[in-house]
PDB file of C-alpha atoms in Angstrom:
ATOM      1  CA  MET A  53       0.020  -0.129  -0.208  1.00 37.00           C
ATOM      2  CA  PRO A  54       1.431   3.336  -0.949  1.00 39.00           C
ATOM      3  CA  SER A  55       2.521   5.385   2.325  1.00 36.00           C
ATOM      4  CA  ALA A  56       0.404   8.348   1.760  1.00 40.00           C
ATOM      5  CA  ILE A  57      -2.125   9.195   4.430  1.00 39.00           C
ATOM      6  CA  LEU A  58      -5.576   9.804   3.699  1.00 45.00           C
ATOM      7  CA  ASN A  59      -7.191  12.940   4.825  1.00 45.00           C
ATOM      8  CA  LYS A  60      -9.548  11.998   7.338  1.00 44.00           C
ATOM      9  CA  ASP A  61     -11.681  15.050   6.330  1.00 44.00           C
ATOM     10  CA  MET A  62     -11.312  14.418   2.527  1.00 53.00           C
ATOM     11  CA  ASP A  63     -15.039  14.669   0.762  1.00 68.00           C
ATOM     12  CA  ASN A  64     -16.135  11.354  -0.172  1.00 84.00           C
ATOM     13  CA  THR A  65     -17.633  12.873  -3.203  1.00 89.00           C
ATOM     14  CA  LYS A  66     -14.138  12.185  -4.670  1.00 92.00           C
ATOM     15  CA  PHE A  67     -14.256   8.916  -3.389  1.00 93.00           C
ATOM     16  CA  LYS A  68     -17.352   8.004  -5.367  1.00 92.00           C
ATOM     17  CA  ALA A  69     -16.218   9.935  -8.477  1.00 93.00           C
ATOM     18  CA  PHE A  70     -12.814   7.699  -8.354  1.00 94.00           C
ATOM     19  CA  ILE A  71     -15.287   4.715  -7.897  1.00 94.00           C
ATOM     20  CA  GLU A  72     -17.524   5.189 -10.765  1.00 92.00           C
ATOM     21  CA  CYS A  73     -15.010   5.983 -12.984  1.00 94.00           C
ATOM     22  CA  ILE A  74     -13.535   2.495 -12.484  1.00 93.00           C
ATOM     23  CA  ASN A  75     -16.468   0.760 -12.684  1.00 92.00           C
ATOM     24  CA  LYS A  76     -17.981   2.556 -15.611  1.00 91.00           C
ATOM     25  CA  GLY A  77     -14.499   2.534 -17.419  1.00 93.00           C
ATOM     26  CA  SER A  78     -14.990   6.456 -18.522  1.00 93.00           C
ATOM     27  CA  VAL A  79     -15.143   9.907 -17.055  1.00 94.00           C
ATOM     28  CA  THR A  80     -18.053  10.498 -19.280  1.00 93.00           C
ATOM     29  CA  ALA A  81     -20.112   7.114 -18.027  1.00 92.00           C
ATOM     30  CA  ALA A  82     -19.250   8.224 -14.450  1.00 92.00           C
ATOM     31  CA  ALA A  83     -20.403  11.662 -14.636  1.00 92.00           C
ATOM     32  CA  GLU A  84     -23.772  10.073 -16.229  1.00 91.00           C
ATOM     33  CA  GLU A  85     -24.493   7.840 -13.328  1.00 89.00           C
ATOM     34  CA  LEU A  86     -23.503  10.589 -10.481  1.00 89.00           C
ATOM     35  CA  GLY A  87     -25.772  13.243 -12.096  1.00 89.00           C
ATOM     36  CA  TYR A  88     -22.596  15.534 -13.011  1.00 91.00           C
ATOM     37  CA  THR A  89     -20.888  16.773 -15.906  1.00 92.00           C
ATOM     38  CA  PRO A  90     -17.784  15.173 -17.541  1.00 91.00           C
ATOM     39  CA  SER A  91     -15.645  18.580 -16.509  1.00 92.00           C
ATOM     40  CA  ALA A  92     -17.007  17.887 -13.043  1.00 90.00           C
ATOM     41  CA  VAL A  93     -15.924  14.542 -12.352  1.00 93.00           C
ATOM     42  CA  SER A  94     -12.527  15.556 -13.979  1.00 92.00           C
ATOM     43  CA  GLN A  95     -12.134  18.075 -11.465  1.00 92.00           C
ATOM     44  CA  LEU A  96     -12.854  15.572  -8.175  1.00 93.00           C
ATOM     45  CA  ILE A  97     -10.257  12.845  -9.639  1.00 93.00           C
ATOM     46  CA  SER A  98      -7.551  15.974  -9.982  1.00 93.00           C
ATOM     47  CA  SER A  99      -8.469  17.007  -6.729  1.00 92.00           C
ATOM     48  CA  LEU A 100      -8.296  13.695  -5.173  1.00 93.00           C
ATOM     49  CA  GLU A 101      -5.097  13.049  -6.705  1.00 92.00           C
ATOM     50  CA  LYS A 102      -3.584  16.106  -5.542  1.00 92.00           C
ATOM     51  CA  GLU A 103      -4.490  15.853  -2.143  1.00 91.00           C
ATOM     52  CA  LEU A 104      -3.165  12.185  -2.259  1.00 92.00           C
ATOM     53  CA  GLY A 105      -0.040  13.444  -4.307  1.00 93.00           C
ATOM     54  CA  LEU A 106      -0.789  10.604  -6.307  1.00 93.00           C
ATOM     55  CA  LYS A 107      -1.808   9.664 -10.040  1.00 94.00           C
ATOM     56  CA  LEU A 108      -4.655   7.024  -9.681  1.00 94.00           C
ATOM     57  CA  LEU A 109      -6.076   6.826 -13.014  1.00 94.00           C
ATOM     58  CA  ASN A 110      -4.526   6.843 -16.710  1.00 93.00           C
ATOM     59  CA  ARG A 111      -7.192   8.865 -18.810  1.00 90.00           C
ATOM     60  CA  THR A 112      -6.997   8.595 -22.442  1.00 88.00           C
ATOM     61  CA  GLN A 113      -9.301   8.952 -25.551  1.00 85.00           C
ATOM     62  CA  ARG A 114     -10.566   5.276 -25.267  1.00 87.00           C
ATOM     63  CA  GLY A 115     -11.472   5.988 -21.281  1.00 90.00           C
ATOM     64  CA  VAL A 116      -9.840   5.278 -17.890  1.00 93.00           C
ATOM     65  CA  SER A 117      -7.606   2.647 -16.490  1.00 93.00           C
ATOM     66  CA  LEU A 118      -6.298   2.254 -13.149  1.00 94.00           C
ATOM     67  CA  THR A 119      -2.466   3.258 -12.266  1.00 94.00           C
ATOM     68  CA  ALA A 120      -0.543   0.513  -9.945  1.00 93.00           C
ATOM     69  CA  GLU A 121      -1.185   3.191  -6.790  1.00 94.00           C
ATOM     70  CA  GLY A 122      -4.888   3.706  -8.130  1.00 93.00           C
ATOM     71  CA  SER A 123      -5.008  -0.271  -7.937  1.00 93.00           C
ATOM     72  CA  GLU A 124      -3.630  -0.388  -4.368  1.00 93.00           C
ATOM     73  CA  LEU A 125      -5.904   2.160  -2.847  1.00 93.00           C
ATOM     74  CA  ALA A 126      -9.059   1.346  -4.808  1.00 93.00           C
ATOM     75  CA  PRO A 127     -10.074  -1.333  -1.934  1.00 93.00           C
ATOM     76  CA  ALA A 128      -9.516   0.990   0.766  1.00 91.00           C
ATOM     77  CA  ILE A 129     -11.571   3.877  -1.184  1.00 92.00           C
ATOM     78  CA  ARG A 130     -14.096   0.964  -1.650  1.00 91.00           C
ATOM     79  CA  ALA A 131     -14.141  -0.039   2.212  1.00 89.00           C
ATOM     80  CA  SER A 132     -14.506   3.585   3.159  1.00 87.00           C
ATOM     81  CA  LEU A 133     -17.441   3.932   1.204  1.00 88.00           C
ATOM     82  CA  ALA A 134     -19.004   0.908   2.002  1.00 85.00           C
ATOM     83  CA  ALA A 135     -18.465   1.763   6.056  1.00 82.00           C
ATOM     84  CA  GLU A 136     -20.388   5.471   5.270  1.00 82.00           C
ATOM     85  CA  ASP A 137     -23.222   3.562   3.805  1.00 80.00           C
ATOM     86  CA  LYS A 138     -23.381   1.257   6.784  1.00 77.00           C
ATOM     87  CA  VAL A 139     -23.624   3.995   8.992  1.00 79.00           C
ATOM     88  CA  TYR A 140     -26.560   5.564   6.879  1.00 75.00           C
ATOM     89  CA  GLN A 141     -28.289   2.226   6.904  1.00 73.00           C
ATOM     90  CA  LEU A 142     -27.764   1.812  10.598  1.00 71.00           C
ATOM     91  CA  ALA A 143     -29.192   5.178  11.228  1.00 72.00           C
ATOM     92  CA  ALA A 144     -32.286   4.567   9.154  1.00 67.00           C
ATOM     93  CA  ASP A 145     -32.937   1.130  10.765  1.00 66.00           C
ATOM     94  CA  LEU A 146     -32.807   2.981  14.337  1.00 57.00           C
ATOM     95  CA  LYS A 147     -35.367   5.182  13.006  1.00 59.00           C
ATOM     96  CA  GLY A 148     -37.589   2.195  11.919  1.00 55.00           C
ATOM     97  CA  VAL A 149     -36.945   3.356   8.200  1.00 48.00           C
ATOM     98  CA  THR A 150     -34.988   0.390   6.336  1.00 66.00           C
ATOM     99  CA  ALA A 151     -32.718   1.446   3.371  1.00 71.00           C
ATOM    100  CA  GLY A 152     -29.684   0.936   1.808  1.00 77.00           C
ATOM    101  CA  SER A 153     -28.365  -1.205  -1.205  1.00 84.00           C
ATOM    102  CA  LEU A 154     -26.465  -4.751  -0.970  1.00 90.00           C
ATOM    103  CA  THR A 155     -24.360  -5.880  -4.009  1.00 94.00           C
ATOM    104  CA  ILE A 156     -24.331 -10.018  -4.321  1.00 97.00           C
ATOM    105  CA  ALA A 157     -22.240 -11.795  -6.236  1.00 97.00           C
ATOM    106  CA  SER A 158     -23.212 -14.832  -7.335  1.00 96.00           C
ATOM    107  CA  TYR A 159     -23.018 -18.311  -9.932  1.00 92.00           C
ATOM    108  CA  PRO A 160     -25.400 -17.466 -12.708  1.00 89.00           C
ATOM    109  CA  SER A 161     -26.921 -21.300 -11.836  1.00 87.00           C
ATOM    110  CA  ALA A 162     -28.089 -20.246  -8.267  1.00 92.00           C
ATOM    111  CA  ALA A 163     -28.747 -16.220  -9.520  1.00 92.00           C
ATOM    112  CA  ILE A 164     -31.336 -17.747 -12.270  1.00 89.00           C
ATOM    113  CA  THR A 165     -32.943 -20.316  -9.870  1.00 90.00           C
ATOM    114  CA  TRP A 166     -32.619 -19.509  -6.177  1.00 92.00           C
ATOM    115  CA  LEU A 167     -32.163 -15.466  -5.777  1.00 93.00           C
ATOM    116  CA  PRO A 168     -35.448 -14.687  -7.746  1.00 93.00           C
ATOM    117  CA  GLY A 169     -37.572 -16.665  -4.811  1.00 92.00           C
ATOM    118  CA  ILE A 170     -35.456 -15.087  -2.147  1.00 94.00           C
ATOM    119  CA  ILE A 171     -35.358 -11.563  -3.402  1.00 95.00           C
ATOM    120  CA  ARG A 172     -38.954 -11.743  -3.938  1.00 94.00           C
ATOM    121  CA  ARG A 173     -39.701 -12.665  -0.405  1.00 93.00           C
ATOM    122  CA  PHE A 174     -37.060  -9.924   0.814  1.00 92.00           C
ATOM    123  CA  LYS A 175     -38.536  -6.927  -1.167  1.00 91.00           C
ATOM    124  CA  ASN A 176     -41.989  -7.782   0.105  1.00 90.00           C
ATOM    125  CA  ASP A 177     -40.794  -6.722   3.736  1.00 87.00           C
ATOM    126  CA  TYR A 178     -37.882  -4.075   2.586  1.00 88.00           C
ATOM    127  CA  PRO A 179     -38.938  -2.276  -0.340  1.00 89.00           C
ATOM    128  CA  GLY A 180     -36.677   0.524   0.324  1.00 85.00           C
ATOM    129  CA  ILE A 181     -33.345  -1.770  -0.266  1.00 88.00           C
ATOM    130  CA  ASP A 182     -32.002  -1.984  -3.619  1.00 89.00           C
ATOM    131  CA  ILE A 183     -30.066  -5.020  -4.699  1.00 93.00           C
ATOM    132  CA  ASN A 184     -27.645  -5.398  -7.163  1.00 94.00           C
ATOM    133  CA  ILE A 185     -26.475  -8.763  -8.782  1.00 95.00           C
ATOM    134  CA  VAL A 186     -23.441  -9.601 -10.596  1.00 94.00           C
ATOM    135  CA  GLU A 187     -23.169 -12.919 -12.028  1.00 92.00           C
ATOM    136  CA  CYS A 188     -19.743 -14.388 -12.483  1.00 89.00           C
ATOM    137  CA  VAL A 189     -17.488 -17.219 -12.147  1.00 86.00           C
ATOM    138  CA  LYS A 190     -15.801 -18.361  -8.850  1.00 87.00           C
ATOM    139  CA  SER A 191     -12.425 -16.245  -9.223  1.00 87.00           C
ATOM    140  CA  ASP A 192     -14.438 -13.123 -10.141  1.00 91.00           C
ATOM    141  CA  ILE A 193     -16.687 -13.461  -6.767  1.00 94.00           C
ATOM    142  CA  MET A 194     -13.691 -13.942  -4.899  1.00 93.00           C
ATOM    143  CA  ASP A 195     -12.223 -10.799  -6.261  1.00 92.00           C
ATOM    144  CA  HIS A 196     -15.346  -8.555  -5.845  1.00 92.00           C
ATOM    145  CA  ILE A 197     -15.420  -9.885  -2.433  1.00 93.00           C
ATOM    146  CA  GLU A 198     -11.904  -8.761  -1.748  1.00 90.00           C
ATOM    147  CA  LYS A 199     -12.444  -5.560  -3.043  1.00 87.00           C
ATOM    148  CA  HIS A 200     -15.060  -4.805  -1.276  1.00 87.00           C
ATOM    149  CA  GLU A 201     -17.486  -4.735  -4.468  1.00 90.00           C
ATOM    150  CA  ALA A 202     -20.081  -7.304  -2.983  1.00 94.00           C
ATOM    151  CA  ASP A 203     -21.274  -7.772   0.365  1.00 94.00           C
ATOM    152  CA  MET A 204     -21.678 -11.314  -0.316  1.00 96.00           C
ATOM    153  CA  GLY A 205     -20.746 -14.404  -2.777  1.00 97.00           C
ATOM    154  CA  ILE A 206     -22.969 -17.207  -3.809  1.00 97.00           C
ATOM    155  CA  LEU A 207     -20.830 -20.057  -5.092  1.00 95.00           C
ATOM    156  CA  VAL A 208     -19.728 -23.298  -4.610  1.00 94.00           C
ATOM    157  CA  TYR A 209     -17.299 -24.357  -1.623  1.00 93.00           C
ATOM    158  CA  SER A 210     -13.910 -25.263  -2.376  1.00 88.00           C
ATOM    159  CA  GLU A 211     -10.115 -25.156  -0.247  1.00 85.00           C
ATOM    160  CA  PRO A 212      -8.743 -22.498   0.197  1.00 86.00           C
ATOM    161  CA  MET A 213     -12.027 -20.657   1.760  1.00 91.00           C
ATOM    162  CA  PRO A 214     -10.634 -17.420   2.856  1.00 92.00           C
ATOM    163  CA  TYR A 215     -14.136 -15.993   3.949  1.00 94.00           C
ATOM    164  CA  GLU A 216     -16.703 -17.222   6.428  1.00 95.00           C
ATOM    165  CA  TRP A 217     -18.902 -20.008   4.808  1.00 96.00           C
ATOM    166  CA  ILE A 218     -22.613 -20.145   5.288  1.00 95.00           C
ATOM    167  CA  PRO A 219     -23.635 -23.660   3.351  1.00 95.00           C
ATOM    168  CA  LEU A 220     -27.018 -23.985   1.726  1.00 94.00           C
ATOM    169  CA  SER A 221     -27.477 -26.489  -0.383  1.00 93.00           C
ATOM    170  CA  ASP A 222     -26.037 -29.964  -1.952  1.00 94.00           C
ATOM    171  CA  VAL A 223     -26.785 -30.000  -5.626  1.00 93.00           C
ATOM    172  CA  GLU A 224     -25.572 -32.813  -7.900  1.00 95.00           C
ATOM    173  CA  MET A 225     -23.407 -32.881 -10.593  1.00 95.00           C
ATOM    174  CA  LEU A 226     -24.698 -34.359 -13.910  1.00 95.00           C
ATOM    175  CA  VAL A 227     -23.392 -35.077 -17.206  1.00 96.00           C
ATOM    176  CA  ALA A 228     -24.824 -33.555 -20.529  1.00 95.00           C
ATOM    177  CA  VAL A 229     -24.512 -35.655 -23.577  1.00 96.00           C
ATOM    178  CA  PRO A 230     -26.149 -35.346 -26.981  1.00 96.00           C
ATOM    179  CA  GLU A 231     -29.285 -37.427 -27.704  1.00 94.00           C
ATOM    180  CA  ASP A 232     -27.181 -39.791 -29.747  1.00 94.00           C
ATOM    181  CA  ASN A 233     -24.627 -40.607 -27.389  1.00 96.00           C
ATOM    182  CA  PRO A 234     -24.292 -44.183 -26.309  1.00 96.00           C
ATOM    183  CA  PHE A 235     -25.142 -43.539 -22.985  1.00 96.00           C
ATOM    184  CA  ALA A 236     -28.017 -41.400 -23.737  1.00 94.00           C
ATOM    185  CA  ASP A 237     -30.685 -44.238 -22.408  1.00 94.00           C
ATOM    186  CA  ALA A 238     -28.849 -45.041 -19.553  1.00 96.00           C
ATOM    187  CA  GLU A 239     -29.392 -44.610 -15.844  1.00 95.00           C
ATOM    188  CA  TYR A 240     -25.904 -43.027 -15.025  1.00 96.00           C
ATOM    189  CA  PHE A 241     -22.896 -42.572 -16.987  1.00 98.00           C
ATOM    190  CA  PRO A 242     -19.803 -44.159 -15.585  1.00 98.00           C
ATOM    191  CA  ILE A 243     -17.147 -41.388 -14.743  1.00 98.00           C
ATOM    192  CA  GLU A 244     -14.270 -43.116 -16.489  1.00 97.00           C
ATOM    193  CA  GLU A 245     -16.145 -42.858 -19.640  1.00 98.00           C
ATOM    194  CA  ILE A 246     -15.456 -39.127 -19.758  1.00 98.00           C
ATOM    195  CA  GLU A 247     -11.849 -39.936 -21.045  1.00 97.00           C
ATOM    196  CA  ASN A 248     -13.549 -41.412 -24.104  1.00 97.00           C
ATOM    197  CA  TYR A 249     -15.355 -37.981 -25.461  1.00 97.00           C
ATOM    198  CA  ASP A 250     -14.497 -34.486 -26.382  1.00 97.00           C
ATOM    199  CA  PHE A 251     -14.682 -32.603 -23.273  1.00 97.00           C
ATOM    200  CA  ILE A 252     -16.340 -28.871 -22.837  1.00 96.00           C
ATOM    201  CA  MET A 253     -15.187 -26.885 -19.717  1.00 94.00           C
ATOM    202  CA  GLY A 254     -16.894 -24.243 -18.261  1.00 86.00           C
ATOM    203  CA  SER A 255     -15.387 -21.305 -16.431  1.00 84.00           C
ATOM    204  CA  TRP A 256     -12.588 -20.721 -19.246  1.00 83.00           C
ATOM    205  CA  GLY A 257     -11.550 -24.012 -18.738  1.00 79.00           C
ATOM    206  CA  ASN A 258     -10.736 -23.744 -14.816  1.00 79.00           C
ATOM    207  CA  GLU A 259     -14.302 -24.601 -13.469  1.00 84.00           C
ATOM    208  CA  ARG A 260     -12.739 -25.762  -9.912  1.00 86.00           C
ATOM    209  CA  GLU A 261     -15.249 -27.987  -8.593  1.00 90.00           C
ATOM    210  CA  ILE A 262     -15.773 -29.994 -12.027  1.00 93.00           C
ATOM    211  CA  ILE A 263     -11.765 -30.375 -11.713  1.00 93.00           C
ATOM    212  CA  GLU A 264     -11.497 -31.391  -8.257  1.00 93.00           C
ATOM    213  CA  ILE A 265     -14.243 -34.543  -8.911  1.00 96.00           C
ATOM    214  CA  LEU A 266     -12.240 -35.524 -11.752  1.00 96.00           C
ATOM    215  CA  ASP A 267      -9.100 -35.482 -10.235  1.00 96.00           C
ATOM    216  CA  LYS A 268     -10.515 -37.395  -7.270  1.00 95.00           C
ATOM    217  CA  HIS A 269     -11.351 -40.245  -9.733  1.00 97.00           C
ATOM    218  CA  ASN A 270      -7.933 -39.981 -11.693  1.00 97.00           C
ATOM    219  CA  VAL A 271     -10.391 -39.196 -14.679  1.00 97.00           C
ATOM    220  CA  LYS A 272      -8.168 -37.141 -17.142  1.00 97.00           C
ATOM    221  CA  PRO A 273     -10.602 -35.490 -19.674  1.00 96.00           C
ATOM    222  CA  ASN A 274      -9.972 -34.573 -23.456  1.00 96.00           C
ATOM    223  CA  VAL A 275     -10.723 -30.791 -23.248  1.00 96.00           C
ATOM    224  CA  ARG A 276     -11.470 -29.665 -26.482  1.00 96.00           C
ATOM    225  CA  TYR A 277     -13.597 -26.450 -25.809  1.00 95.00           C
ATOM    226  CA  THR A 278     -13.852 -24.136 -22.887  1.00 94.00           C
ATOM    227  CA  THR A 279     -16.748 -21.785 -22.155  1.00 91.00           C
ATOM    228  CA  TYR A 280     -18.020 -19.264 -19.792  1.00 83.00           C
ATOM    229  CA  ASP A 281     -21.284 -20.572 -18.419  1.00 78.00           C
ATOM    230  CA  THR A 282     -23.999 -23.354 -18.841  1.00 80.00           C
ATOM    231  CA  PRO A 283     -25.617 -21.633 -21.703  1.00 82.00           C
ATOM    232  CA  LEU A 284     -23.029 -22.444 -24.254  1.00 87.00           C
ATOM    233  CA  THR A 285     -21.700 -25.080 -22.716  1.00 89.00           C
ATOM    234  CA  VAL A 286     -25.005 -26.804 -23.430  1.00 88.00           C
ATOM    235  CA  ALA A 287     -25.092 -25.347 -26.860  1.00 90.00           C
ATOM    236  CA  LEU A 288     -22.070 -27.436 -28.054  1.00 94.00           C
ATOM    237  CA  VAL A 289     -23.401 -30.524 -26.392  1.00 94.00           C
ATOM    238  CA  ARG A 290     -26.714 -30.010 -27.993  1.00 92.00           C
ATOM    239  CA  MET A 291     -24.753 -29.730 -31.477  1.00 93.00           C
ATOM    240  CA  GLY A 292     -22.827 -33.303 -30.759  1.00 94.00           C
ATOM    241  CA  LEU A 293     -19.408 -31.291 -30.179  1.00 96.00           C
ATOM    242  CA  GLY A 294     -18.567 -33.172 -27.157  1.00 96.00           C
ATOM    243  CA  ILE A 295     -20.063 -33.629 -23.345  1.00 97.00           C
ATOM    244  CA  SER A 296     -19.549 -31.960 -20.256  1.00 96.00           C
ATOM    245  CA  MET A 297     -20.552 -31.998 -16.843  1.00 94.00           C
ATOM    246  CA  VAL A 298     -23.086 -29.183 -15.280  1.00 91.00           C
ATOM    247  CA  ASN A 299     -24.800 -29.076 -12.027  1.00 90.00           C
ATOM    248  CA  ALA A 300     -28.239 -29.296 -11.436  1.00 90.00           C
ATOM    249  CA  LEU A 301     -29.308 -25.902 -11.089  1.00 86.00           C
ATOM    250  CA  GLY A 302     -27.271 -24.552 -14.177  1.00 77.00           C
ATOM    251  CA  SER A 303     -28.926 -26.850 -16.695  1.00 77.00           C
ATOM    252  CA  GLN A 304     -32.498 -27.309 -15.585  1.00 75.00           C
ATOM    253  CA  TYR A 305     -33.597 -24.253 -17.541  1.00 71.00           C
ATOM    254  CA  TRP A 306     -31.814 -24.859 -20.636  1.00 72.00           C
ATOM    255  CA  ILE A 307     -33.861 -26.717 -23.115  1.00 71.00           C
ATOM    256  CA  GLY A 308     -33.109 -28.432 -26.270  1.00 75.00           C
ATOM    257  CA  ASN A 309     -32.069 -31.716 -27.897  1.00 83.00           C
ATOM    258  CA  TYR A 310     -29.654 -33.475 -25.085  1.00 92.00           C
ATOM    259  CA  VAL A 311     -29.763 -35.920 -22.133  1.00 94.00           C
ATOM    260  CA  ARG A 312     -28.828 -34.957 -18.329  1.00 93.00           C
ATOM    261  CA  LEU A 313     -27.319 -37.971 -16.754  1.00 95.00           C
ATOM    262  CA  PRO A 314     -25.985 -38.585 -13.230  1.00 96.00           C
ATOM    263  CA  LEU A 315     -22.480 -39.618 -12.538  1.00 97.00           C
ATOM    264  CA  LYS A 316     -21.639 -43.287 -11.522  1.00 96.00           C
ATOM    265  CA  PRO A 317     -20.598 -42.898  -8.625  1.00 97.00           C
ATOM    266  CA  ARG A 318     -22.711 -39.915  -7.782  1.00 97.00           C
ATOM    267  CA  GLU A 319     -21.185 -36.407  -6.795  1.00 97.00           C
ATOM    268  CA  PHE A 320     -22.526 -33.539  -5.514  1.00 96.00           C
ATOM    269  CA  ILE A 321     -20.910 -30.041  -4.872  1.00 95.00           C
ATOM    270  CA  ASN A 322     -22.091 -27.711  -1.872  1.00 95.00           C
ATOM    271  CA  PHE A 323     -23.419 -24.218  -2.716  1.00 95.00           C
ATOM    272  CA  GLY A 324     -23.447 -21.410  -0.185  1.00 96.00           C
ATOM    273  CA  ILE A 325     -22.674 -17.801   1.101  1.00 97.00           C
ATOM    274  CA  ALA A 326     -19.370 -16.211   1.493  1.00 97.00           C
ATOM    275  CA  LEU A 327     -18.829 -13.034   3.873  1.00 95.00           C
ATOM    276  CA  PRO A 328     -15.635 -11.260   4.613  1.00 89.00           C
ATOM    277  CA  SER A 329     -17.405 -11.073   7.903  1.00 85.00           C
ATOM    278  CA  ARG A 330     -20.664 -10.959   9.845  1.00 86.00           C
ATOM    279  CA  ASP A 331     -19.103  -8.707  12.279  1.00 83.00           C
ATOM    280  CA  ARG A 332     -18.617  -6.065   9.452  1.00 82.00           C
ATOM    281  CA  LEU A 333     -21.987  -6.753   7.019  1.00 85.00           C
ATOM    282  CA  SER A 334     -24.355  -3.443   6.686  1.00 83.00           C
ATOM    283  CA  LYS A 335     -28.016  -4.110   7.797  1.00 81.00           C
ATOM    284  CA  ALA A 336     -29.234  -4.715   4.682  1.00 85.00           C
ATOM    285  CA  ALA A 337     -26.978  -7.435   4.223  1.00 89.00           C
ATOM    286  CA  GLU A 338     -27.649  -9.126   7.425  1.00 88.00           C
ATOM    287  CA  LYS A 339     -31.390  -9.078   6.380  1.00 87.00           C
ATOM    288  CA  PHE A 340     -30.577 -10.537   3.070  1.00 92.00           C
ATOM    289  CA  LEU A 341     -28.627 -12.981   4.908  1.00 94.00           C
ATOM    290  CA  ALA A 342     -31.180 -14.182   7.273  1.00 92.00           C
ATOM    291  CA  TYR A 343     -33.789 -14.740   4.746  1.00 92.00           C
ATOM    292  CA  ALA A 344     -31.277 -16.608   2.395  1.00 94.00           C
ATOM    293  CA  VAL A 345     -30.863 -19.026   5.508  1.00 93.00           C
ATOM    294  CA  GLU A 346     -34.477 -19.517   6.250  1.00 91.00           C
ATOM    295  CA  GLU A 347     -35.385 -20.370   2.869  1.00 88.00           C
ATOM    296  CA  PHE A 348     -33.073 -23.522   2.758  1.00 88.00           C
ATOM    297  CA  GLU A 349     -33.618 -24.536   6.223  1.00 84.00           C
ATOM    298  CA  ASN A 350     -37.522 -24.738   5.288  1.00 77.00           C
ATOM    299  CA  LYS A 351     -36.777 -26.756   1.907  1.00 66.00           C
ATOM    300  CA  ASP A 352     -35.279 -30.499   1.172  1.00 51.00           C
ATOM    301  CA  ASN A 353     -31.586 -29.694   1.319  1.00 41.00           C
ATOM    302  CA  ILE A 354     -30.533 -31.656  -1.936  1.00 38.00           C
ATOM    303  CA  GLU A 355     -31.245 -30.707  -5.226  1.00 41.00           C
ATOM    304  CA  TYR A 356     -31.510 -33.934  -7.672  1.00 38.00           C
ATOM    305  CA  THR A 357     -32.434 -34.728 -11.509  1.00 41.00           C
ATOM    306  CA  ASP A 358     -32.672 -38.004 -12.519  1.00 43.00           C
ATOM    307  CA  SER A 359     -31.578 -38.924 -15.929  1.00 44.00           C
ATOM    308  CA  GLU A 360     -34.175 -37.207 -18.595  1.00 49.00           C
ATOM    309  CA  HIS A 361     -34.500 -35.863 -22.106  1.00 46.00           C
ATOM    310  CA  ILE A 362     -34.662 -32.235 -22.087  1.00 45.00           C
TER     311      ILE A 362
END
């Protein structure tokens, strides 16, 4: 961390301008979000850089990017804004008026299946709280939490887990195969057979839960394609370009000519919520966490899908 000491009286408007420039990628887009002119945002950034004695942003015609010093300071500035927001949320709560916002970074499969129901119940009771949902892969979820960009993350457990972990539900891993695959009518897909087919791997080839299961059984997949998320993976399977592993949540809403089969032996992954610290949660995040946990305490904890044509 640079040795510059932040002025405790520094106007948080400058912090907000800096963070919006990072989020939006340009001074113009940040100004539109904040309701300022681009010139005003530029002046705020220049004033912040002058006070800190550091250059924080590289500005070009294509937009803005962080300098090395800006990258070091950004998490601390985000944390400062989050702390300020928590003060106002707590004050509002003490007055009996719940307000504020929270950001949830989530696997797309959990976001599309679980979150809508939880959010509907939560918003019925707390309509004044705004919710931002960021759908991304595990590495990005961890990054959002580390940089104080997300209050919590919904993802699959794996070691190392540097954050407080709240388990929610076990979800079965399935093999997705084309309809003309020899195992399409079988009850299960033997895990060792994965080596005999072209394999499609999500998360840009780094889907940790799949890699850990395959390593556990000493299976070496022939990875021919990498994708970001389940929809493209399933589309490639439909076209007969290979097979893949998907969790039961991520595949249930994608229709088409393919088959989902349980593995033999069966394998499950644990979805849950990662928190930087319960003690540092905002009131809005505390309340949402309670709703999420209650949702899973009141339902069967295992998501299981038998083999079926979709």
